[in-house]
GROMACS .gro file of N, CA and C in nm:
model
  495
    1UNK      N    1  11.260  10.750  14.118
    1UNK     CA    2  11.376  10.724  14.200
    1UNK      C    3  11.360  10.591  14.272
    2UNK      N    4  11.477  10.506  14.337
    2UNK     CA    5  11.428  10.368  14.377
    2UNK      C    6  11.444  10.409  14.460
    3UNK      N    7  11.475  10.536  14.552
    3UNK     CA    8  11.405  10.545  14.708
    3UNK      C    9  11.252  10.540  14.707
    4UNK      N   10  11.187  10.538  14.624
    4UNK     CA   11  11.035  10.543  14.605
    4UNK      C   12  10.964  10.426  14.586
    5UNK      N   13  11.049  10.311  14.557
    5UNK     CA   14  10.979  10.185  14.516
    5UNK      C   15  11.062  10.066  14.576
    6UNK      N   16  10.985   9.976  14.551
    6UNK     CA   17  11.029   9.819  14.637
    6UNK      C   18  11.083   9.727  14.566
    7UNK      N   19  11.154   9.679  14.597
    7UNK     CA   20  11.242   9.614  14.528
    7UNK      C   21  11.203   9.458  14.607
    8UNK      N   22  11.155   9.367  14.503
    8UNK     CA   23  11.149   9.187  14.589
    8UNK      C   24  11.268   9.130  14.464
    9UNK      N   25  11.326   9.061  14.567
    9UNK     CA   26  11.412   9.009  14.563
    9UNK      C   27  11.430   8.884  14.501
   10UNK      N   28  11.532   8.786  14.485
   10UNK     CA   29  11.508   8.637  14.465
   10UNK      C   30  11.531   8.536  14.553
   11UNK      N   31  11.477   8.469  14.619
   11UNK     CA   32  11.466   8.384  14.697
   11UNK      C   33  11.444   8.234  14.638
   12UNK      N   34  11.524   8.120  14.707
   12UNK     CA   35  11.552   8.032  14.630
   12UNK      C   36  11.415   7.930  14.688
   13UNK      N   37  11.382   7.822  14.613
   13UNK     CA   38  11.427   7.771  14.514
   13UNK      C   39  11.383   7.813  14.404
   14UNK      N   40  11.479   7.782  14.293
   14UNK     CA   41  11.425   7.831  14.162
   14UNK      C   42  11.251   7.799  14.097
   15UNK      N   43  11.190   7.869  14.028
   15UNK     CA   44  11.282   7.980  13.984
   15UNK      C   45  11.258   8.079  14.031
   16UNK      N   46  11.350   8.165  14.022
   16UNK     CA   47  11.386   8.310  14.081
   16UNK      C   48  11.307   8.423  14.003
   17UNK      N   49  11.220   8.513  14.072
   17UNK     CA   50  11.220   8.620  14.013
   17UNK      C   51  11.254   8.719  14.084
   18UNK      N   52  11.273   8.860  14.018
   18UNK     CA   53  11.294   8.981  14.032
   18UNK      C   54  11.187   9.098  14.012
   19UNK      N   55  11.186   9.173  14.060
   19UNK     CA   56  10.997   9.259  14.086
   19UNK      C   57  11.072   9.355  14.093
   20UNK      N   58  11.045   9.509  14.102
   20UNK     CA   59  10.998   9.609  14.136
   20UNK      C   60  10.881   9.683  14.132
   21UNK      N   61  10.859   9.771  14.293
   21UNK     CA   62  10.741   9.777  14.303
   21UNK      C   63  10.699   9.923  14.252
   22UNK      N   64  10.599   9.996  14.208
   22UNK     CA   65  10.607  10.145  14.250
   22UNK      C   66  10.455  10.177  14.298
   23UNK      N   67  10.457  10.241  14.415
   23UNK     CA   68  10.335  10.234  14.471
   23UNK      C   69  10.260  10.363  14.452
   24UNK      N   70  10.315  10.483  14.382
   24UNK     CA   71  10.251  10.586  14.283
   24UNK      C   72  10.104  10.482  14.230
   25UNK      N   73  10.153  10.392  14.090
   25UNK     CA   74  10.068  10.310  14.028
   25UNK      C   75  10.035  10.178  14.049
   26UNK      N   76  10.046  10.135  14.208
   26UNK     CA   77  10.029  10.000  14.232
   26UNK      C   78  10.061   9.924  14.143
   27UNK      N   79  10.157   9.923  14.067
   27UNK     CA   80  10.216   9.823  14.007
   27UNK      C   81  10.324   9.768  13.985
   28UNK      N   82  10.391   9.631  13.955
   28UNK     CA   83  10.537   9.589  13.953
   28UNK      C   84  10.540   9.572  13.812
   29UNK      N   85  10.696   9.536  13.747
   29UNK     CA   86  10.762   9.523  13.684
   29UNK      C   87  10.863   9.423  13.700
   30UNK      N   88  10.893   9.337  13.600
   30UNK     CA   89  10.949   9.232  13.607
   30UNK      C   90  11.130   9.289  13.617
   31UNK      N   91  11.243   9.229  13.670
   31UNK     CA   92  11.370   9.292  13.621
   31UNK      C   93  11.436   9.143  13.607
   32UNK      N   94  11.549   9.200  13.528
   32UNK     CA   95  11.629   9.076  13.530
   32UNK      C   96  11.705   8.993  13.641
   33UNK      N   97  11.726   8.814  13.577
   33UNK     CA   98  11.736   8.766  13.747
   33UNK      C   99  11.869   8.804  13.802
   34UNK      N  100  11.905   8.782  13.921
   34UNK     CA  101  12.021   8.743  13.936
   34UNK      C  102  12.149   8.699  13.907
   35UNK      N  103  12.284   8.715  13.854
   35UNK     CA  104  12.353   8.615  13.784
   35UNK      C  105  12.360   8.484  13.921
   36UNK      N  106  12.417   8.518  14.004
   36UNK     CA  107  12.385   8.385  14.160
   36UNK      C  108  12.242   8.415  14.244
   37UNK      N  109  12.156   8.346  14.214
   37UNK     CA  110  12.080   8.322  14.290
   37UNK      C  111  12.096   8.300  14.463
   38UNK      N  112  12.049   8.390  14.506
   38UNK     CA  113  12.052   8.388  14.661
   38UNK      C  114  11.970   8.421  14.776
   39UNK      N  115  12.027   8.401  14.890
   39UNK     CA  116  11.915   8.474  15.003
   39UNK      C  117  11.975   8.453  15.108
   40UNK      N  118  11.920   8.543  15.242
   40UNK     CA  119  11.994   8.603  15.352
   40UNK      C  120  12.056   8.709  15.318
   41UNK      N  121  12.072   8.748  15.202
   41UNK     CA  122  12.196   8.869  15.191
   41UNK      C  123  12.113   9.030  15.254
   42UNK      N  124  12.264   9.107  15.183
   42UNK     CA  125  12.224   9.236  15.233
   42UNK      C  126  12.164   9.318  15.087
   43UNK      N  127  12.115   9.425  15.134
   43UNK     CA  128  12.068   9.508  15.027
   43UNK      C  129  12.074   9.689  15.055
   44UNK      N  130  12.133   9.723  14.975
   44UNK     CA  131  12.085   9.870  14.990
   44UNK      C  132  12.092   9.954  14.840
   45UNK      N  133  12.114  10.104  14.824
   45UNK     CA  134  12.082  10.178  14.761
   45UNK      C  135  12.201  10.259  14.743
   46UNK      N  136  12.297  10.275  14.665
   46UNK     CA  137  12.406  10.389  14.641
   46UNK      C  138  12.389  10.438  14.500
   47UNK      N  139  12.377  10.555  14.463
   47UNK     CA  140  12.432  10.667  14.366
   47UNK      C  141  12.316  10.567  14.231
   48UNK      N  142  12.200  10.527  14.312
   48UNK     CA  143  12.064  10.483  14.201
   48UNK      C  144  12.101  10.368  14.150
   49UNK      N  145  12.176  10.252  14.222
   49UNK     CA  146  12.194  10.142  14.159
   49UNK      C  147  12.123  10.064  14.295
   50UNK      N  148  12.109   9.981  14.287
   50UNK     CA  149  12.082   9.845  14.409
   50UNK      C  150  12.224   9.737  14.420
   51UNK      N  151  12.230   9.735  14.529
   51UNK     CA  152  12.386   9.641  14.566
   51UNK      C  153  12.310   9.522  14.643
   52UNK      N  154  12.340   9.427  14.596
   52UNK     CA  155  12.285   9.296  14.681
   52UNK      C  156  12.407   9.219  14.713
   53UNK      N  157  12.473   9.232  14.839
   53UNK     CA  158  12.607   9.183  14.916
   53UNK      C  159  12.602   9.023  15.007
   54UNK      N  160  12.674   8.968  14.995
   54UNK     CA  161  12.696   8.840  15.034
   54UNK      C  162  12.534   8.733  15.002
   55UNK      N  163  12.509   8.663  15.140
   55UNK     CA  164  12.421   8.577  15.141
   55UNK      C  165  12.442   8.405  15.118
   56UNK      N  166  12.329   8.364  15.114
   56UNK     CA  167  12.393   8.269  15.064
   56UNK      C  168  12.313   8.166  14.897
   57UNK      N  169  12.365   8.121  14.874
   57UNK     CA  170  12.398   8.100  14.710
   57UNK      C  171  12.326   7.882  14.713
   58UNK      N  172  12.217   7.846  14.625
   58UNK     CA  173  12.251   7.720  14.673
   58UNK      C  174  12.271   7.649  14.514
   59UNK      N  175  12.374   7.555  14.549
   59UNK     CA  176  12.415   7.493  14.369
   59UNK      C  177  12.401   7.370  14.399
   60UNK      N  178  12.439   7.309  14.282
   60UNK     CA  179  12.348   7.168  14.238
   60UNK      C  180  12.512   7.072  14.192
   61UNK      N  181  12.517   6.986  14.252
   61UNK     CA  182  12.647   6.920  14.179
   61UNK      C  183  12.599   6.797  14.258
   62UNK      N  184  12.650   6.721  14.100
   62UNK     CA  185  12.577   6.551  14.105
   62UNK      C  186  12.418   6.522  14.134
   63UNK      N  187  12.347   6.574  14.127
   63UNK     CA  188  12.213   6.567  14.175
   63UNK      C  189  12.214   6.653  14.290
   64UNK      N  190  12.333   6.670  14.344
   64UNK     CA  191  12.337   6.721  14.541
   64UNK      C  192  12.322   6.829  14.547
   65UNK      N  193  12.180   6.954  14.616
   65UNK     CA  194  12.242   7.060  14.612
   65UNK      C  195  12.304   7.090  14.772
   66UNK      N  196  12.379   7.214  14.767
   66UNK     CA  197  12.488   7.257  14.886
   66UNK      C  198  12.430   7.415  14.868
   67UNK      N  199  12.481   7.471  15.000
   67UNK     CA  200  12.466   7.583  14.989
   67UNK      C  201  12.625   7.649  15.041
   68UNK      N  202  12.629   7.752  14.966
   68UNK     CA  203  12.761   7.801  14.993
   68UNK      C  204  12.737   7.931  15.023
   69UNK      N  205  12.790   7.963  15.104
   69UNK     CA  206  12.808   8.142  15.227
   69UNK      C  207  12.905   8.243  15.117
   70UNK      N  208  12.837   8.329  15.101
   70UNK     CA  209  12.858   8.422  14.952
   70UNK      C  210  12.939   8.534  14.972
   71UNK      N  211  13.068   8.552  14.910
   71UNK     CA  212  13.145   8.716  14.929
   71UNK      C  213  13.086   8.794  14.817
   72UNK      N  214  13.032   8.739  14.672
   72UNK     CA  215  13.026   8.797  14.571
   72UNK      C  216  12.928   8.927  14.642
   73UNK      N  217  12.921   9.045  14.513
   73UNK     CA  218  12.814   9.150  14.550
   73UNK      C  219  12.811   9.139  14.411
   74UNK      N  220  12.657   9.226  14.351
   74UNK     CA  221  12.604   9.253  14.224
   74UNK      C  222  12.572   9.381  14.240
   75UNK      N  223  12.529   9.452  14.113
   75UNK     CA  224  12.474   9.610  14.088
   75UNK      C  225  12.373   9.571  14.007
   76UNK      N  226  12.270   9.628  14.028
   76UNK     CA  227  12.136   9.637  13.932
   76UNK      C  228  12.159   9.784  13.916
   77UNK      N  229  12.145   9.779  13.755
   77UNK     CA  230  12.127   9.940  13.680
   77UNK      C  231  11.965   9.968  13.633
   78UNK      N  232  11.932  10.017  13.681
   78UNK     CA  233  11.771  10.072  13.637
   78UNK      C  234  11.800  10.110  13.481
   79UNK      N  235  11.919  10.136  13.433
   79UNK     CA  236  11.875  10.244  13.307
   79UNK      C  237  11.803  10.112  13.199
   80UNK      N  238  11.954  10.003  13.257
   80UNK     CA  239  12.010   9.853  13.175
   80UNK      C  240  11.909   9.790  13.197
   81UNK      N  241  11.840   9.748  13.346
   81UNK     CA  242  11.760   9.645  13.350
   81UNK      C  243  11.921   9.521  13.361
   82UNK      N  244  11.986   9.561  13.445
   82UNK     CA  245  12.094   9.453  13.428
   82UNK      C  246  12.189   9.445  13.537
   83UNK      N  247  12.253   9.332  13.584
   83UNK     CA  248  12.325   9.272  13.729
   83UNK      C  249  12.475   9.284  13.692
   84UNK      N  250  12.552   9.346  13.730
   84UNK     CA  251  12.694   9.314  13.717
   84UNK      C  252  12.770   9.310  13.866
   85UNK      N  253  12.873   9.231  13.863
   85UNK     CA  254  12.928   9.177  13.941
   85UNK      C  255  13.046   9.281  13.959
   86UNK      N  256  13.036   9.299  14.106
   86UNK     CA  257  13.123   9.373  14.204
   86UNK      C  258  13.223   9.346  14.216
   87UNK      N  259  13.300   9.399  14.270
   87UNK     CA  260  13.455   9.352  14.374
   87UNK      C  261  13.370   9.269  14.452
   88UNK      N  262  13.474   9.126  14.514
   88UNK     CA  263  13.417   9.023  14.650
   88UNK      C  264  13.476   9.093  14.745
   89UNK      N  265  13.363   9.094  14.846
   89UNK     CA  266  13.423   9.109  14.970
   89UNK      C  267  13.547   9.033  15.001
   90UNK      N  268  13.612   9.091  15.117
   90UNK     CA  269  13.724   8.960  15.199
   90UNK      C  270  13.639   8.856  15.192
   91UNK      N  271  13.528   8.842  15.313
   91UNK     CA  272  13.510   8.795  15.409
   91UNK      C  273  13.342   8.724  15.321
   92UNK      N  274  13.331   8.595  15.320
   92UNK     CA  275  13.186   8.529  15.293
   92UNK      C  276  13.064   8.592  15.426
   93UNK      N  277  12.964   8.632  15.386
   93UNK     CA  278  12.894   8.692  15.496
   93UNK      C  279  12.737   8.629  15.438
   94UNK      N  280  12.648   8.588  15.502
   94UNK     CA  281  12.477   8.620  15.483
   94UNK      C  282  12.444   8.675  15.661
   95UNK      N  283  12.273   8.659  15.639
   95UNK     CA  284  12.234   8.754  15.744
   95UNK      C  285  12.300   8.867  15.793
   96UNK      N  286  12.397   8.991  15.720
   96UNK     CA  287  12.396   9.068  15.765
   96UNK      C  288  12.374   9.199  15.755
   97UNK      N  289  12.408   9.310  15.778
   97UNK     CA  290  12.366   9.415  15.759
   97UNK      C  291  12.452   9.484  15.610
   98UNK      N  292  12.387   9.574  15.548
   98UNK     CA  293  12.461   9.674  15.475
   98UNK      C  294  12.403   9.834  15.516
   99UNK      N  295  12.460   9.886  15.508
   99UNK     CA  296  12.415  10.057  15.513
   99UNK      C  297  12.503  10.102  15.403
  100UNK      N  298  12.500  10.273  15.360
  100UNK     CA  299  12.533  10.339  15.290
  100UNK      C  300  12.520  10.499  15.365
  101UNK      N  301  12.694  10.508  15.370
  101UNK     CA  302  12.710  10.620  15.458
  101UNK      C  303  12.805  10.719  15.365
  102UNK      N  304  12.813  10.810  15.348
  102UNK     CA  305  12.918  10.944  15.240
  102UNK      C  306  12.954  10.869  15.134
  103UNK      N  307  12.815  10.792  15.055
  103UNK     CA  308  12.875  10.739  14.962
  103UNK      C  309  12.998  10.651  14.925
  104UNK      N  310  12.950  10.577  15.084
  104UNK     CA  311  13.003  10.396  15.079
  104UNK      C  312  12.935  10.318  15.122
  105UNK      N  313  12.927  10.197  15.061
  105UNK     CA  314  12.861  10.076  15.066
  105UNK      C  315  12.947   9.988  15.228
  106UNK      N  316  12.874   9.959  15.365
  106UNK     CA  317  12.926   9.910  15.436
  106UNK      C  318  12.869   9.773  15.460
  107UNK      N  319  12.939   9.693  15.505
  107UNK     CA  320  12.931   9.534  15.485
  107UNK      C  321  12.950   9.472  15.626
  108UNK      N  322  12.830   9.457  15.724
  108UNK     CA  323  12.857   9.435  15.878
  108UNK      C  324  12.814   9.316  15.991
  109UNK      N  325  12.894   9.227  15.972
  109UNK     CA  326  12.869   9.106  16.087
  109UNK      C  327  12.843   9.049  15.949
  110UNK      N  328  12.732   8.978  16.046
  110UNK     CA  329  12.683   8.850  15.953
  110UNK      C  330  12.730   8.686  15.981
  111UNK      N  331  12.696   8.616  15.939
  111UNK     CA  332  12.782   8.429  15.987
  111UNK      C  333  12.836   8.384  15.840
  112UNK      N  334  12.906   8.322  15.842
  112UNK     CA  335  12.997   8.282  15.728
  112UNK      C  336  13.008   8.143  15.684
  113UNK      N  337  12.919   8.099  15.795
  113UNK     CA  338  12.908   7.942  15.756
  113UNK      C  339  12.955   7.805  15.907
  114UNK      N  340  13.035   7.945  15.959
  114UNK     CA  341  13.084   7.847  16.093
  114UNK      C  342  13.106   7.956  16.227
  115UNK      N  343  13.068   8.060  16.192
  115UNK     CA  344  13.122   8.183  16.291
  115UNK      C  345  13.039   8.304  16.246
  116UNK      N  346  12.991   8.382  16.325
  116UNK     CA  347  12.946   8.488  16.399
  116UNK      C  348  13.065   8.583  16.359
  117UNK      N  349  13.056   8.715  16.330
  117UNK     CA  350  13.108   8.788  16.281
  117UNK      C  351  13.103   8.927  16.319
  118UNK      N  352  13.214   8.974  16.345
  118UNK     CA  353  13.206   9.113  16.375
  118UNK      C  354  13.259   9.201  16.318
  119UNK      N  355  13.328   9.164  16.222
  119UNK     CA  356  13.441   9.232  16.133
  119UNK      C  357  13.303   9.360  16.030
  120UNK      N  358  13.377   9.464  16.002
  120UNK     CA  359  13.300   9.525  15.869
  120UNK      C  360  13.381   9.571  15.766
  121UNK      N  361  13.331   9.564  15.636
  121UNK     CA  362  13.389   9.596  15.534
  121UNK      C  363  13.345   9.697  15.430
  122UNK      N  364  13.428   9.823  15.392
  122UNK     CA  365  13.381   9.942  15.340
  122UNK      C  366  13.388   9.915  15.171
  123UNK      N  367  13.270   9.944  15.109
  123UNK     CA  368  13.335   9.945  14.951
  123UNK      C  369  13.317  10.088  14.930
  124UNK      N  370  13.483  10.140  14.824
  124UNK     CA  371  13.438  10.236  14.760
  124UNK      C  372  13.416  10.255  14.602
  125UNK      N  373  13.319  10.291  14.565
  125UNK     CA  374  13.307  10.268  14.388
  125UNK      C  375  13.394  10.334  14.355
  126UNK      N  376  13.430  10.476  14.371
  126UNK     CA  377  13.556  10.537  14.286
  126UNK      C  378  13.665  10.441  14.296
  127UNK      N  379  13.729  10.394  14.358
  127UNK     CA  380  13.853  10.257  14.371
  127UNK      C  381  13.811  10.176  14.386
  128UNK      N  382  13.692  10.112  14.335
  128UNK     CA  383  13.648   9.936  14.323
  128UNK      C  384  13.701   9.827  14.451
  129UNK      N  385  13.741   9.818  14.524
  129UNK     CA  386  13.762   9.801  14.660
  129UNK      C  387  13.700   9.799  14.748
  130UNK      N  388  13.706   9.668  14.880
  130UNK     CA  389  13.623   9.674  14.993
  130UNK      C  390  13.741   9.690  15.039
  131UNK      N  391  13.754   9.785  15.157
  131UNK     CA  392  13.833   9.778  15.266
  131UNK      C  393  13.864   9.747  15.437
  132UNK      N  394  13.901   9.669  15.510
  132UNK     CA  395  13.824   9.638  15.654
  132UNK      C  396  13.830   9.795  15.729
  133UNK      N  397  13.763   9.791  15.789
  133UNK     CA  398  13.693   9.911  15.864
  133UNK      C  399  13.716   9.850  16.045
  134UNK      N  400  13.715   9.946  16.119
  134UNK     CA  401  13.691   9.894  16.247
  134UNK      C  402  13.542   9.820  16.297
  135UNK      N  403  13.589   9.694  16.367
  135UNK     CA  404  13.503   9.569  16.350
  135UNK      C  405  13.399   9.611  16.476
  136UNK      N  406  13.244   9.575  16.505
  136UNK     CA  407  13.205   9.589  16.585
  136UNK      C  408  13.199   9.572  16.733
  137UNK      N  409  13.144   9.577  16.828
  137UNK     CA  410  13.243   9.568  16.972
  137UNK      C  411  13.169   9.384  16.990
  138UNK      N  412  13.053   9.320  16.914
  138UNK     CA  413  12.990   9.245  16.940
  138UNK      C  414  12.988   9.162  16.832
  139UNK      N  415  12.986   9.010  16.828
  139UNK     CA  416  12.986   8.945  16.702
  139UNK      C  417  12.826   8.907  16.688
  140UNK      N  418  12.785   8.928  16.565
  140UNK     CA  419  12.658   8.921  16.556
  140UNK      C  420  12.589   8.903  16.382
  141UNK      N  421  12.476   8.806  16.371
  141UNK     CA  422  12.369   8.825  16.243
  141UNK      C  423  12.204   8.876  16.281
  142UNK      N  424  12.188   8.832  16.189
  142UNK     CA  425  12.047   8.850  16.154
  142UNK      C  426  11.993   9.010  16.220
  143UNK      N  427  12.055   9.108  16.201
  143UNK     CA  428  12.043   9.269  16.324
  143UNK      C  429  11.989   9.366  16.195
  144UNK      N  430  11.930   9.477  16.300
  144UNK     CA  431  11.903   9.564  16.195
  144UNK      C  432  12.009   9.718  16.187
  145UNK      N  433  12.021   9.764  16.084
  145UNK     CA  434  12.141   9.872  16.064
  145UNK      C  435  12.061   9.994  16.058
  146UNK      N  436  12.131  10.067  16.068
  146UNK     CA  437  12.056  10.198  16.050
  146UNK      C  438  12.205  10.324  16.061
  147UNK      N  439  12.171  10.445  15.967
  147UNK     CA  440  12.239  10.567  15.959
  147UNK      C  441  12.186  10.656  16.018
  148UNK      N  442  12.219  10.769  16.130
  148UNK     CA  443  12.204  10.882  16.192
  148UNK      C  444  12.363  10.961  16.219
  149UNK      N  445  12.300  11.059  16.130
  149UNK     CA  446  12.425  11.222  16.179
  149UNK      C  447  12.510  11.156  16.161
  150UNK      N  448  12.567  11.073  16.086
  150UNK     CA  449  12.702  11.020  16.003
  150UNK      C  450  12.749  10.874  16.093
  151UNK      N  451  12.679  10.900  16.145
  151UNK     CA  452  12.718  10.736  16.247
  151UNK      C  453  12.637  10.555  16.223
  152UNK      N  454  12.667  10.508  16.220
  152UNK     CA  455  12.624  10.345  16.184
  152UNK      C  456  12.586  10.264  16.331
  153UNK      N  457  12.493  10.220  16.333
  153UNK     CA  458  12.439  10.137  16.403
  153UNK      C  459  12.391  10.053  16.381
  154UNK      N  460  12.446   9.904  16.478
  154UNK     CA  461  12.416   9.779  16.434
  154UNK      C  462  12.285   9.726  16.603
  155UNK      N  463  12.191   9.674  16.577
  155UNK     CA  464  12.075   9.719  16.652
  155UNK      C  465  12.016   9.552  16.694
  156UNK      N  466  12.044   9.511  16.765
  156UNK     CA  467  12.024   9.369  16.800
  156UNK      C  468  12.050   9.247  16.742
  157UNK      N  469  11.995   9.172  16.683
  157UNK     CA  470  12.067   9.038  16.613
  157UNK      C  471  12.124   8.923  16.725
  158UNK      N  472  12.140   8.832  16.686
  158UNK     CA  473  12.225   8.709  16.716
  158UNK      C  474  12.352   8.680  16.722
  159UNK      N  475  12.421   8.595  16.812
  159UNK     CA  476  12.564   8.586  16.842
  159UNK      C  477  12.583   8.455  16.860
  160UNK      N  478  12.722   8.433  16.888
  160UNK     CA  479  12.705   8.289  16.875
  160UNK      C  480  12.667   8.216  17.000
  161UNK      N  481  12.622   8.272  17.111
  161UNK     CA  482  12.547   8.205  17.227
  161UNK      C  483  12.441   8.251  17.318
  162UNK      N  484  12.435   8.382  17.221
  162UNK     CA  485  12.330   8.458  17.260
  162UNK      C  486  12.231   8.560  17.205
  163UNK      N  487  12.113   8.625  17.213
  163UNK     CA  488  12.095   8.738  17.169
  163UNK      C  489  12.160   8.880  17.261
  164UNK      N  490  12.176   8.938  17.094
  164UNK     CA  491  12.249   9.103  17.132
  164UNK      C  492  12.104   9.229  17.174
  165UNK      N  493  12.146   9.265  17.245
  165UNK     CA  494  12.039   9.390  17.309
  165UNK      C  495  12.051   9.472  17.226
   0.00000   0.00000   0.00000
């Protein structure tokens, strides 16, 4: 099960790899990369796939690279060994949170490239759709999330002139 093992990620600059860990047999496994290479994003776990949500993405045009603030999301399939591309969020997000609550993928705060963010966004896989959700009382990145007794919590992080308690 990939609640049991670690998942490393890709972090730029190229090249990118992809790992999983399983600590049964101290050992990793190579997976396939990324189709966008990224980092800052979110990550979690729904119905045995891995969702890797926003972040940010860096590309190369004219010699120049840029980095661009990411709506795309991907699915890694354990069966496939393979990345397919999600519904985009609304909203471009890195540094922020994701959780997974009654079997939805939630999408929370984060910076977008010029702003601090409080907005959240629900995906549901049965209707392929993110939908906005009620936004947090605080605009905030870089925080940690967490699920208890059906409720979501967004747990310190950064704002745009301050830290959040």
């Amino acid at each position: 099960m990939l609640n049991e093992t670690l998942i490393s990620l890709c972090f730029p600059p190229p090249p990118c790899s992809m790992e999983m860990y399983f600590p049964q047999t101290d050992s990793w496994i190579g997976l396939a990369p990324l189709s966008v290479p990224r980092y800052e994003f979110g990550v979690a776990i729904l119905d045995q796939k891995v969702y890797v949500v926003g972040g940010i993405a860096t590309h190369m045009r004219q010699g120049i690279s840029y980095r661009r603030h990411e709506s795309s999301v991907e699915r890694w399939d354990p069966d496939s060994n393979t990345w397919s591309s999600v519904e985009r969020m609304a909203e471009c997000r890195s540094t922020l949170g994701v959780v997974v609550l009654a079997g939805e993928l939630y999408a929370l705060g984060g910076y977008d490239g010029q702003y601090y963010l409080q907005s959240v966004e629900r995906y549901a896989p049965k209707v392929k759709e993110w939908q906005p959700v009620a936004p947090m009382t605080e605009s905030r990145s870089c925080f940690a999330t967490a699920v208890l007794d059906g409720m979501i919590y967004a747990i310190g992080g950064y704002g745009p002139a301050h830290m959040n308690r």
